[in-house]
Coordinates of C-alpha atoms and ligand atoms in Angstrom, one line a residue:
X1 CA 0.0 0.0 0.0
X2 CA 1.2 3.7 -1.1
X3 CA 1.4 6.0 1.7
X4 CA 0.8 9.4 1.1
X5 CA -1.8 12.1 2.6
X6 CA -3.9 10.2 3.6
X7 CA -6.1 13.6 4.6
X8 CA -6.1 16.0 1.0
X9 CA -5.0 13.3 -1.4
X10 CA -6.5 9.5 -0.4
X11 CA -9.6 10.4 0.7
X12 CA -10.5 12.5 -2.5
X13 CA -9.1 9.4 -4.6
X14 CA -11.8 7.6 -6.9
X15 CA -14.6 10.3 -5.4
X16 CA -16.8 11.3 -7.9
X17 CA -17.4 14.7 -8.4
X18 CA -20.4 16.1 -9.3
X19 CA -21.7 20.3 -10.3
X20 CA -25.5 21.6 -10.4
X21 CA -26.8 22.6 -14.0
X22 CA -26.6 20.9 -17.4
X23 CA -29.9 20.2 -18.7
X24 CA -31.8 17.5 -16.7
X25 CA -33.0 15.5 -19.8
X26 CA -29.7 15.2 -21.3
X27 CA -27.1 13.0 -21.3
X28 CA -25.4 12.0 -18.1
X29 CA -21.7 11.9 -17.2
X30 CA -20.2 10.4 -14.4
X31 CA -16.8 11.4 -13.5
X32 CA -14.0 10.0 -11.1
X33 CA -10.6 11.4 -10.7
X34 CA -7.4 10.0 -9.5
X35 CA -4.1 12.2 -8.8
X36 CA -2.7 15.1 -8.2
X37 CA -4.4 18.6 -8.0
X38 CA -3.9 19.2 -11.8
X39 CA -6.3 16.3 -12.5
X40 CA -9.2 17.0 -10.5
X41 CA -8.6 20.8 -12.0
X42 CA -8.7 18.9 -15.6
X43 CA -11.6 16.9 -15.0
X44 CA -13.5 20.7 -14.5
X45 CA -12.1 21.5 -17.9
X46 CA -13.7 18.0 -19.1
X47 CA -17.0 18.5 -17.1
X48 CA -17.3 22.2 -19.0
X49 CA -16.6 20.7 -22.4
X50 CA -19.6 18.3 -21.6
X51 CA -22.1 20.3 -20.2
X52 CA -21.7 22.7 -23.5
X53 CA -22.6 19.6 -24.9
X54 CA -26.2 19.3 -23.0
X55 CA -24.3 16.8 -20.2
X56 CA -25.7 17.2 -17.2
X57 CA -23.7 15.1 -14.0
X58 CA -24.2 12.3 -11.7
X59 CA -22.6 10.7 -8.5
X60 CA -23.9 7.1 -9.7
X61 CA -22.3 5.6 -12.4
X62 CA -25.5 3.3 -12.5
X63 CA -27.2 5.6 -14.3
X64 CA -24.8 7.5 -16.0
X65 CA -24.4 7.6 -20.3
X66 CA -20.8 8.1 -20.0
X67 CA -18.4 7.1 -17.2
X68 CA -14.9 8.9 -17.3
X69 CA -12.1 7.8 -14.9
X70 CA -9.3 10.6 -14.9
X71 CA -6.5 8.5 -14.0
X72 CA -2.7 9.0 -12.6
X73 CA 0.1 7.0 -13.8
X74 CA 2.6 8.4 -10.8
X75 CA 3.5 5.0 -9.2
X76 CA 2.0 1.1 -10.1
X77 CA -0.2 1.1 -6.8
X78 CA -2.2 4.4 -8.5
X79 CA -2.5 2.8 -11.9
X80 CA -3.3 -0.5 -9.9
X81 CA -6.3 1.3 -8.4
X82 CA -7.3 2.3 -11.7
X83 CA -7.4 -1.1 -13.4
X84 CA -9.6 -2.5 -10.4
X85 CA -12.2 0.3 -11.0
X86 CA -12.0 -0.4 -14.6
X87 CA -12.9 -3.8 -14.1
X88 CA -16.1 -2.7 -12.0
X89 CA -16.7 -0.3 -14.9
X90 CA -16.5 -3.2 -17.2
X91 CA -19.3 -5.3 -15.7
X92 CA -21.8 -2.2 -15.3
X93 CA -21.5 -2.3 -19.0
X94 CA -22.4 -5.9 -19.7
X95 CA -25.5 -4.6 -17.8
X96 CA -26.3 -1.4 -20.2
X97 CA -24.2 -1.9 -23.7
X98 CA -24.7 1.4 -24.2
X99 CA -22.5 2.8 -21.8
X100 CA -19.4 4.6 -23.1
X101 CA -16.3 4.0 -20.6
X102 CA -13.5 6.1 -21.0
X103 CA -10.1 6.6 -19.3
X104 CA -8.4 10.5 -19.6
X105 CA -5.3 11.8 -17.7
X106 CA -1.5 10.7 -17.4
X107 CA -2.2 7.0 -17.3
X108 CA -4.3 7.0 -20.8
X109 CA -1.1 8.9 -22.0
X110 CA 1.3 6.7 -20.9
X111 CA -0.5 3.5 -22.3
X112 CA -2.4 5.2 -24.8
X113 CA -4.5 2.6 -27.5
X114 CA -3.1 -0.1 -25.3
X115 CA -5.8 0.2 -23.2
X116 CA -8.3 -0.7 -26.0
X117 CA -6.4 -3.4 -28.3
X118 CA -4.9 -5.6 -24.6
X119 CA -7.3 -5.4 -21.9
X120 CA -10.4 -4.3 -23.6
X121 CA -11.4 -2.5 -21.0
X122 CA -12.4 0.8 -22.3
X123 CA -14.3 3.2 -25.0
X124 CA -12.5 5.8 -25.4
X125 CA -8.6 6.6 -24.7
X126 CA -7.8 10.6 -24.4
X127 CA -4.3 12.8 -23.1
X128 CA -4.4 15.4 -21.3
X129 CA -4.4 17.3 -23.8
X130 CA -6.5 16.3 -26.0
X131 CA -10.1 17.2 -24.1
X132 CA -11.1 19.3 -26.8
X133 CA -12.3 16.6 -28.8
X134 CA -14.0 14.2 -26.3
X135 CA -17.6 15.3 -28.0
X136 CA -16.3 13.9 -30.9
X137 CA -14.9 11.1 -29.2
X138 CA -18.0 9.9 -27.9
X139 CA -19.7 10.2 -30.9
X140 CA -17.4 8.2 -32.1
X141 CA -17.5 5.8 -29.3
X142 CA -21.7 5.7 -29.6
X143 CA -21.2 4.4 -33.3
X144 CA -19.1 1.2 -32.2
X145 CA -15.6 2.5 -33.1
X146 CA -13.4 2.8 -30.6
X147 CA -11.7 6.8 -30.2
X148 CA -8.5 7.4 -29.2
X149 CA -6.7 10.9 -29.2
X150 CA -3.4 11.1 -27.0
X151 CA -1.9 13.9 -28.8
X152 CA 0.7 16.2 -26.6
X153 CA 0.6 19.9 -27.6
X154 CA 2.7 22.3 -26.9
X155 CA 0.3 25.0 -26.7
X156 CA -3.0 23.7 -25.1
X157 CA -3.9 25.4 -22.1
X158 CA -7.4 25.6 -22.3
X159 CA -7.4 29.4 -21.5
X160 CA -10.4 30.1 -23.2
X161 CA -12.6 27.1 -20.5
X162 CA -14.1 28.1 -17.8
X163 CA -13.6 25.2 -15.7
X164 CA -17.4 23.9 -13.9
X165 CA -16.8 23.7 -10.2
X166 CA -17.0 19.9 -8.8
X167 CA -18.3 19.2 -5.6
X168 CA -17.0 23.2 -4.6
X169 CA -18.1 24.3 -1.3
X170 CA -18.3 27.4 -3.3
X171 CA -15.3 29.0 -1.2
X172 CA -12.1 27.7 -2.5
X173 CA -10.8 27.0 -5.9
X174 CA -8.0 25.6 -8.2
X175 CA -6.6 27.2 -11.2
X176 CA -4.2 25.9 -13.3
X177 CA -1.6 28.0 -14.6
X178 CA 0.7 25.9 -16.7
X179 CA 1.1 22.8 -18.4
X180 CA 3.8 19.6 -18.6
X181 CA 7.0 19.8 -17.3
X182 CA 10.5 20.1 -18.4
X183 CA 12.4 19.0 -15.6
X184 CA 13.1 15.3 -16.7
X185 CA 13.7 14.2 -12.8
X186 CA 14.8 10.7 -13.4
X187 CA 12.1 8.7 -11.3
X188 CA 9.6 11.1 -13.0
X189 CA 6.8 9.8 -15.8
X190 CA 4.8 13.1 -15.8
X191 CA 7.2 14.8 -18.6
X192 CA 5.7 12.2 -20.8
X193 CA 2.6 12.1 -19.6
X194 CA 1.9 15.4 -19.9
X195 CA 4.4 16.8 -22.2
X196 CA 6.3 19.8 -22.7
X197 CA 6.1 22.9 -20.2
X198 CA 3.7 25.5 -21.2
X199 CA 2.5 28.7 -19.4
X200 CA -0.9 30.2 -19.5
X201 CA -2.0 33.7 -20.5
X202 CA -1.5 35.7 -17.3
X203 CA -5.2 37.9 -18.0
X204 CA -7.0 34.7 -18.7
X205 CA -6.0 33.5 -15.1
X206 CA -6.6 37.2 -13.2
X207 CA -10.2 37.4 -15.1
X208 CA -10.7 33.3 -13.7
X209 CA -9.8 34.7 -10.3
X210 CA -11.8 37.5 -10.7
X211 CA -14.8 35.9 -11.6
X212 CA -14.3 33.5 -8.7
X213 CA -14.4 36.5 -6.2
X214 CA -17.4 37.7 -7.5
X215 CA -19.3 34.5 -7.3
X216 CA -18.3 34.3 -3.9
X217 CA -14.9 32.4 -3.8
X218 CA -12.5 33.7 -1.1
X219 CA -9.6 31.1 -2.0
X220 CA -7.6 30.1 -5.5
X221 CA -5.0 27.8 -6.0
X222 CA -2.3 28.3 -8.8
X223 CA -1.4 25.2 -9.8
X224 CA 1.5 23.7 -11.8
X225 CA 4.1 21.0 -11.4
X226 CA 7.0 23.6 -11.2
X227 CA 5.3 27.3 -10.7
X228 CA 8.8 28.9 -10.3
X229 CA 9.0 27.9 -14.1
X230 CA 5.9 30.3 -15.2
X231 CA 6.8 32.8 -17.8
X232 CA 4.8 34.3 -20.1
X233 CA 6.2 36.6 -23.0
X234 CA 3.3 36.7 -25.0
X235 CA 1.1 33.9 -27.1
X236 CA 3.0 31.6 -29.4
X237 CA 6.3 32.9 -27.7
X238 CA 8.3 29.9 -26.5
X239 CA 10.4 30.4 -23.3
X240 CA 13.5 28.3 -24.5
X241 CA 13.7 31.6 -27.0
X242 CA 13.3 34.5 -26.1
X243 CA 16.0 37.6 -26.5
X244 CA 16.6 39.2 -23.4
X245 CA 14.6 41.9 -24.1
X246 CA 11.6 39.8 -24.3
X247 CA 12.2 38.3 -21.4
X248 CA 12.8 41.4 -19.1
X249 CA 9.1 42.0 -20.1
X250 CA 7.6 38.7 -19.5
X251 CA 5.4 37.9 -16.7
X252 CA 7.3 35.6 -14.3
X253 CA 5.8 33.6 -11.5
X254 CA 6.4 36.5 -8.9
X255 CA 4.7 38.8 -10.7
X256 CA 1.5 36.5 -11.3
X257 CA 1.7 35.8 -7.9
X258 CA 1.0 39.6 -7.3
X259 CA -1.3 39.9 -10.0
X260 CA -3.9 37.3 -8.2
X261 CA -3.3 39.2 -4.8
X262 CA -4.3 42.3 -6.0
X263 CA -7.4 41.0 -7.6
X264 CA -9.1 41.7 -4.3
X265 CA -7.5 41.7 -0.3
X266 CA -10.2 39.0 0.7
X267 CA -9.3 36.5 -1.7
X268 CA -6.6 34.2 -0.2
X269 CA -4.2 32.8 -2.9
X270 CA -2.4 29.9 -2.8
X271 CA 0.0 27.9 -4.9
X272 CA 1.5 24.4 -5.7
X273 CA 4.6 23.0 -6.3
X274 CA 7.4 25.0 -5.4
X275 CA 10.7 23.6 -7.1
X276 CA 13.6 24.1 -4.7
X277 CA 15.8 24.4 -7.8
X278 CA 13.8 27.7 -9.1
X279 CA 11.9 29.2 -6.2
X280 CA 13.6 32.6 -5.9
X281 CA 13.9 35.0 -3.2
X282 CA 11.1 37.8 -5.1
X283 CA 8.6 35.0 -4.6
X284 CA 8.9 34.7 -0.9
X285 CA 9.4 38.9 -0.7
X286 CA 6.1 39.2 -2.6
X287 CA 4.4 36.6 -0.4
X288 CA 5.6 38.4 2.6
X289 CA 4.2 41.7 1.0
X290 CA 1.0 40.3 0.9
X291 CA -1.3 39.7 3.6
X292 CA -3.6 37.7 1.4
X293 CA -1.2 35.6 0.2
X294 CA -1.0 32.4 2.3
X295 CA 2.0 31.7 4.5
X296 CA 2.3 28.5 3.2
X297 CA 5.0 26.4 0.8
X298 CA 4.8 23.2 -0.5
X299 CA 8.8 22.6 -1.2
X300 CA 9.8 18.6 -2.4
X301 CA 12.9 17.5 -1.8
X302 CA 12.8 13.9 -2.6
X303 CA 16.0 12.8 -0.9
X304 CA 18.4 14.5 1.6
X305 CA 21.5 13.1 -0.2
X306 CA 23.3 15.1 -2.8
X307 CA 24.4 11.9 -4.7
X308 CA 20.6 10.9 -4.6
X309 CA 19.5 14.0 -5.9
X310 CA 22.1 14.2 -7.9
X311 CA 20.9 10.4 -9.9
X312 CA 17.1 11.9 -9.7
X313 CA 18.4 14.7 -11.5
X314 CA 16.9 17.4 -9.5
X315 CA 19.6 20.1 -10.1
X316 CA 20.4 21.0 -6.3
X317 CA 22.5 20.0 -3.6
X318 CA 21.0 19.0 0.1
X319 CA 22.9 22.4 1.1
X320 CA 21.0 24.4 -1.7
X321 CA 17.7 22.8 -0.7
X322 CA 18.3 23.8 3.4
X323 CA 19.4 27.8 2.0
X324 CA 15.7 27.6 0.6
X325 CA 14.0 26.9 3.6
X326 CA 16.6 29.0 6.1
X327 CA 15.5 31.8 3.2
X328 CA 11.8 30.9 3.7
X329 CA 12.2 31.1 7.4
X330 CA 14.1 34.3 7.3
X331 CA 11.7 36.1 5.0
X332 CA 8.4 34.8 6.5
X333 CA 9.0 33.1 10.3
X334 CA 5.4 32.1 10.6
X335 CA 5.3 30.4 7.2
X336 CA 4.1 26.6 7.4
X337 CA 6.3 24.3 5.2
X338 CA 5.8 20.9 3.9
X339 CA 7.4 18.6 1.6
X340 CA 7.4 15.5 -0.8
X341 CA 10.2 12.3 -0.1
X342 CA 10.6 9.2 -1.4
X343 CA 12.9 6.3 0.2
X344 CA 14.5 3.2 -1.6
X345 CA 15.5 4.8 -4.6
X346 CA 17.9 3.2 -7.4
X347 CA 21.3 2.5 -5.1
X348 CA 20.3 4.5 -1.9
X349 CA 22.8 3.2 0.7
X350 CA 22.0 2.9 4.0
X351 CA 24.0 6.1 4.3
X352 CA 22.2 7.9 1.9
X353 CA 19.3 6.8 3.9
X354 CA 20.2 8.9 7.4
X355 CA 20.6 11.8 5.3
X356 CA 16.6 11.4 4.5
X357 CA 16.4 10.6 8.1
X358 CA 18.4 13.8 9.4
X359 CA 16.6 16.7 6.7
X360 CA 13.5 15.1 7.8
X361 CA 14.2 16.0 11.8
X362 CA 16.4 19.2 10.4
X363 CA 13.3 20.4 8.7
X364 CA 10.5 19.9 10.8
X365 CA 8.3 20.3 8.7
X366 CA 4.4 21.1 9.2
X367 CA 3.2 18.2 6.7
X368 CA 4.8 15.7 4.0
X369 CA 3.8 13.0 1.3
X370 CA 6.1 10.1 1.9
X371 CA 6.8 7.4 -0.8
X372 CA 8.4 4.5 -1.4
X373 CA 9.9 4.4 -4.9
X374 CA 8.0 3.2 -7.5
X375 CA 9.9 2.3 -10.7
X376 CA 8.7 3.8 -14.2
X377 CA 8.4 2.6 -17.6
X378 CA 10.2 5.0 -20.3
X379 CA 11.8 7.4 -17.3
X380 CA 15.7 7.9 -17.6
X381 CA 15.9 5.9 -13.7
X382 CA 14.4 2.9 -15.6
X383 CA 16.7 3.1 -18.2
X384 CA 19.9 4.0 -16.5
X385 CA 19.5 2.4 -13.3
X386 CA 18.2 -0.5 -11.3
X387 CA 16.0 -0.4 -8.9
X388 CA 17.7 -2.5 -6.5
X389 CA 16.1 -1.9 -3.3
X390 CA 14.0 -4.7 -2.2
X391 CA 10.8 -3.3 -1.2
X392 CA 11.0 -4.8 2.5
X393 CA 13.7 -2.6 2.8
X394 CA 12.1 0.6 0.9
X395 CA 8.6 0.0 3.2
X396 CA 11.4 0.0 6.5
X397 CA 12.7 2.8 5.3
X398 CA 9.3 4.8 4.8
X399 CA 8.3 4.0 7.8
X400 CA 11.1 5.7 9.2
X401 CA 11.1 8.7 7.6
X402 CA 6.8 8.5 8.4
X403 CA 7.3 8.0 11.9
X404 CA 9.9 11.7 12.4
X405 CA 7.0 13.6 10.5
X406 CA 4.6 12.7 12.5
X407 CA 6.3 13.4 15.4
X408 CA 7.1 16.9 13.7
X409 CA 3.7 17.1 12.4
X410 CA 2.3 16.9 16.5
X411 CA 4.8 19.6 17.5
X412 CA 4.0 21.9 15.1
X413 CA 0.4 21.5 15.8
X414 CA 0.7 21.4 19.7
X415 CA 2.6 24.8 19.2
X416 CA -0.5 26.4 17.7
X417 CA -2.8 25.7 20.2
X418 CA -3.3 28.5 22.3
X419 CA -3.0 31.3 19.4
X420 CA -5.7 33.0 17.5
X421 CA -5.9 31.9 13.5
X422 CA -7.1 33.8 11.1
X423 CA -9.8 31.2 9.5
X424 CA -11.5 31.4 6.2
X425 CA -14.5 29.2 7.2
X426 CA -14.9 26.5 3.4
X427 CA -18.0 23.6 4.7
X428 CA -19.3 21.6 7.9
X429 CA -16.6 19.5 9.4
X430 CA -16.8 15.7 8.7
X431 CA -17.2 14.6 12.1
X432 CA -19.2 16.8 13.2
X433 CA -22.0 18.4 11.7
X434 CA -22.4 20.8 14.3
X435 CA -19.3 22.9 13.5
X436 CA -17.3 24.0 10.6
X437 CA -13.9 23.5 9.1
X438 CA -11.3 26.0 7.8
X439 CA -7.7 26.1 7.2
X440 CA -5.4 29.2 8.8
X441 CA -2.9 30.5 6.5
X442 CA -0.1 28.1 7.2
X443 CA -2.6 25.5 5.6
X444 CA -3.7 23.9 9.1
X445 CA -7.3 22.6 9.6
X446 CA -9.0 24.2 11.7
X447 CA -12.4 22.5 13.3
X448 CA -14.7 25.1 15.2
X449 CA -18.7 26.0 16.6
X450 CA -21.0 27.1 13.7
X451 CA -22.2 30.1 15.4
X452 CA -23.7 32.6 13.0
X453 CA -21.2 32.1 10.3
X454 CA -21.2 30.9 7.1
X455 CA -19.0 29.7 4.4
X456 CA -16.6 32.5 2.9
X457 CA -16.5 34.4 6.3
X458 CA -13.0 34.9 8.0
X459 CA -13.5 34.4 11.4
X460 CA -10.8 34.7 14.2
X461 CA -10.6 31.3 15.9
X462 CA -8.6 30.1 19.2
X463 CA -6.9 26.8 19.0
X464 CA -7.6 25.6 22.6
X465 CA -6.4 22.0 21.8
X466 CA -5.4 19.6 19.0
X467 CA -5.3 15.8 17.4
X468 CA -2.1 15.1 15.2
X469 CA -3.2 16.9 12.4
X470 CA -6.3 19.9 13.7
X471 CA -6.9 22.2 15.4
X472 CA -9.9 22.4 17.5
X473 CA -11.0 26.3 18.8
X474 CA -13.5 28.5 19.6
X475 CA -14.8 31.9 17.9
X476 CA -13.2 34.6 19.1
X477 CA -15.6 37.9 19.8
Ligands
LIG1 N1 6.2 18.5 -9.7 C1 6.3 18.1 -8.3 C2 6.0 16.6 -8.1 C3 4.8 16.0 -8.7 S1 4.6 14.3 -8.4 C4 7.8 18.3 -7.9 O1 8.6 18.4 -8.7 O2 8.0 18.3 -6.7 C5 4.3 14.2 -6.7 C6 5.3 13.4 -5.9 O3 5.2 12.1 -6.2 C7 6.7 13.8 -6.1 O4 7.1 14.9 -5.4 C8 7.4 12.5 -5.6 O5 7.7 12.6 -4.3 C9 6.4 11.5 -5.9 N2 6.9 10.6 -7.0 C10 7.0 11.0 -8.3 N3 7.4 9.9 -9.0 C11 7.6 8.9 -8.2 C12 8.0 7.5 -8.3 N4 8.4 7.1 -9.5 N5 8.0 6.7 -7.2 C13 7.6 7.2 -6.0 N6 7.2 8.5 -5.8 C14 7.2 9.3 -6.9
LIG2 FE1 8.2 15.2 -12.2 FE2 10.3 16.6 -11.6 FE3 8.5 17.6 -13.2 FE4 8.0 17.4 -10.6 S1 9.6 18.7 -11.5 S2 6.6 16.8 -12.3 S3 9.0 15.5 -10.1 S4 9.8 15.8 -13.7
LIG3 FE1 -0.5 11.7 -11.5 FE2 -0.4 12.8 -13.8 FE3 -0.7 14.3 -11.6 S1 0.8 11.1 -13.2 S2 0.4 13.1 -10.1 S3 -2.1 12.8 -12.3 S4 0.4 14.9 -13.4

């Protein structure tokens, strides 16, 4: 079993996501997500593209025309979940033959017609880039062929969508703000997943957030597997070359950043993943600047071994990655920080090992995804390196590195109780219906009494005690 956040991540895993609207006599889709943020922020893009097409949606795939599983191909346990829902998908259809099943996302890319001429399993095969054409797909599909489109572009961005919220509490929001990634770290299959790095008209994303606000949102995140990378010089203008001219006028990530903030004061903004590599010093000064902009920085480091690092290709040292976070900590003191690792990758040594073990208690950080290393077709660590750790060892090792963060996690959460957060209240708590939940801006949950607030309010909440990972508090008057 993968072991990862088991609170933001796993439990959203598989859910299917459903929006008001789309006409109620028309088609209906059912749509399940797998993944990382950037999915669940496509399958909006996919849900838009349907209900222009008279979809309406469902949360029971019984009685749904079209079932679409938006998959991730990041390690073999995710893609293992996939297959198994597949399967289930498979029978519902020998009940209704008219069903169209398809698979979208990172793991239709990476296996692409596969998918339809092996296991049968499936309808329709589409990329992540390629949602433009699903209507056509489907038709497709309805007429017996089978539709596969799993072209990589290297200027889709879908600017002109407007994304249809899924299950939103109607409070917070994701935007995406690029596409693909360049970095070619070793252990990595998203690069060919999702193809090559693109950036997205800054005014498209300032009129999303915009519109956002007005509807009521009070929270966006910027998404993007490396947002330090964001540039935009203009439409059609590639990055790789520009003359130096055109890049002293390009937008950069810092200056998004500021662009969102200033969209209005009471919309918090957000953003994911920080690449230690490229995060510079006028992102942090412009968080610090301002207050709307969450304290809050989601910085991987995958390994605290140089050598490691050094076969994931990650392009820093374990001394450039600590500068970052003493940088972080100098700039904003209050700021929470959390961080990706994996253990038992191609040749860690047992030293290599303590180094993971010793960042981890250096950096006490607020929160981490911790994995063991899963082994990818195509990726320059299958092809250069073998993955030699036995997973015994790789599972002993996780559980290490699991066991310091959670001590670090119940520190850093013990040392907020007592202190007044800042809360932007987002729906009713799980566990109790009674009281709502928020997050502060370090990106802690915060569980409190209803009172007479509602969702979108900032309230001012005392922590007066704590489990591992919330807060519990009362209203402050
Ligand atoms: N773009 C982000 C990461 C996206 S993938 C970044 O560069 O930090 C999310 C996380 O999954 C990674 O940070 C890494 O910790 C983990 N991961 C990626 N590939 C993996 C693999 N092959 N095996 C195990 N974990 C992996
Ligand atoms: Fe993968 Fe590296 Fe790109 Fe992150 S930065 S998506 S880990 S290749
Ligand atoms: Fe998975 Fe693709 Fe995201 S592989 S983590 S869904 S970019």
């Amino acid at each position: 079993m993968e072991t990862g956040n088991k609170v933001i991540i796993e439990s959203r895993q598989g859910e299917a996501l459903v929006t008001e609207g789309g006409k109620p006599d028309g088609k209906k889709l059912f749509i399940e997500s797998y993944g990382c943020q950037m999915n669940f922020s496509d399958s909006e893009i996919v849900a838009s593209i349907l209900l222009d097409q008279g979809f309406s949606t469902t949360g029971d795939f019984n009685e749904a025309d079209v079932i679409f599983v938006n998959t991730c191909a990041i390690r073999e346990g995710a893609e293992q979940r996939v297959r198994k829902r597949l399967t289930e998908f498979k029978n519902a259809k020998k009940k209704n033959p008219d069903l169209v099943v398809g698979v979208l996302g990172c793991m239709a890319e990476r296996l692409k017609a596969k998918f339809l001429e092996e296991e049968k399993l499936v309808d329709i095969v589409v990329g992540p880039d390629a949602y433009r054409d699903l209507p056509n797909l489907i038709g497709r599909a309805e007429e017996g062929h089978k539709a596969v489109n799993v072209i990589l572009s290297k200027e889709e961005t879908y600017a002109d969508i407007t994304p249809v919220r899924l299950d939103s509490n109607g409070v917070t929001a994701f935007i995406s703000i690029m596409r693909g990634c360049d970095n070619m770290c070793s252990f990595c299959v998203v690069p060919f997943t999702r193809g090559r790095e693109r950036s997205r008209d800054p005014e498209s994303i300032v009129s999303e957030a915009r519109d956002l606000f007005e509807k009521g949102y009070r929270e966006v995140t910027l998404l993007g597997q490396n947002v330090d990378s964001y540039l935009w010089a203009g439409g059609g203008l590639k990055k790789e070359i520009l003359t130096d001219e055109q890049r002293a006028q390009a937008v950069n990530f810092a200056q998004l950043l500021e662009k969102v903030a200033l969209v209005n004061p009471l919309l918090r903004v957000r953003f994911s993943t920080s690449h230690p590599k490229d995060m510079t010093d006028d992102v942090l000064h412009t968080m610090a600047k301002y207050e709307n902009i969450c304290k809050y920085i989601h910085l991987p480091v995958q390994s605290g071994n140089s050598d490691v690092l050094e076969r994931m290709n990650r392009g820093y040292s374990r001394e450039w990655y600590m500068e970052r976070i003493n940088t972080i900590r100098r700039i904003m003191p209050e700021a929470g920080i959390s961080t990706d690792i994996m253990t038992g990758f191609c040749g860690e040594t047992e030293a290599e090992h303590r180094d993971s073990v010793s960042l981890m208690e250096w950096g006490e950080y607020d929160f981490a995804y911790m994995f063991a290393y899963s082994e990818r077709p195509k990726t320059q660590a299958e092809r250069q390196f073998e993955d030699d750790i036995p997973e015994e060892l790789k599972k002993k090792r996780l559980q290490e590195i699991i066991e310091i963060q959670q001590e670090s996690s119940m520190k850093k959460t013990k040392a907020m109780v007592g202190k007044v957060h800042r809360v932007l209240v987002e729906r009713t708590s799980k566990k109790d219906e009674n009281k709502w939940m928020g997050r502060n801006t370090q990106n802690m949950v915060l569980v409190f009494p209803k009172g007479e607030l509602k969702p979108g309010d900032y309230v001012d909440v005392l922590a007066t005690t704590c489990t591992a990972t919330t807060l519990i508090g009362e209203i402050v008057r």
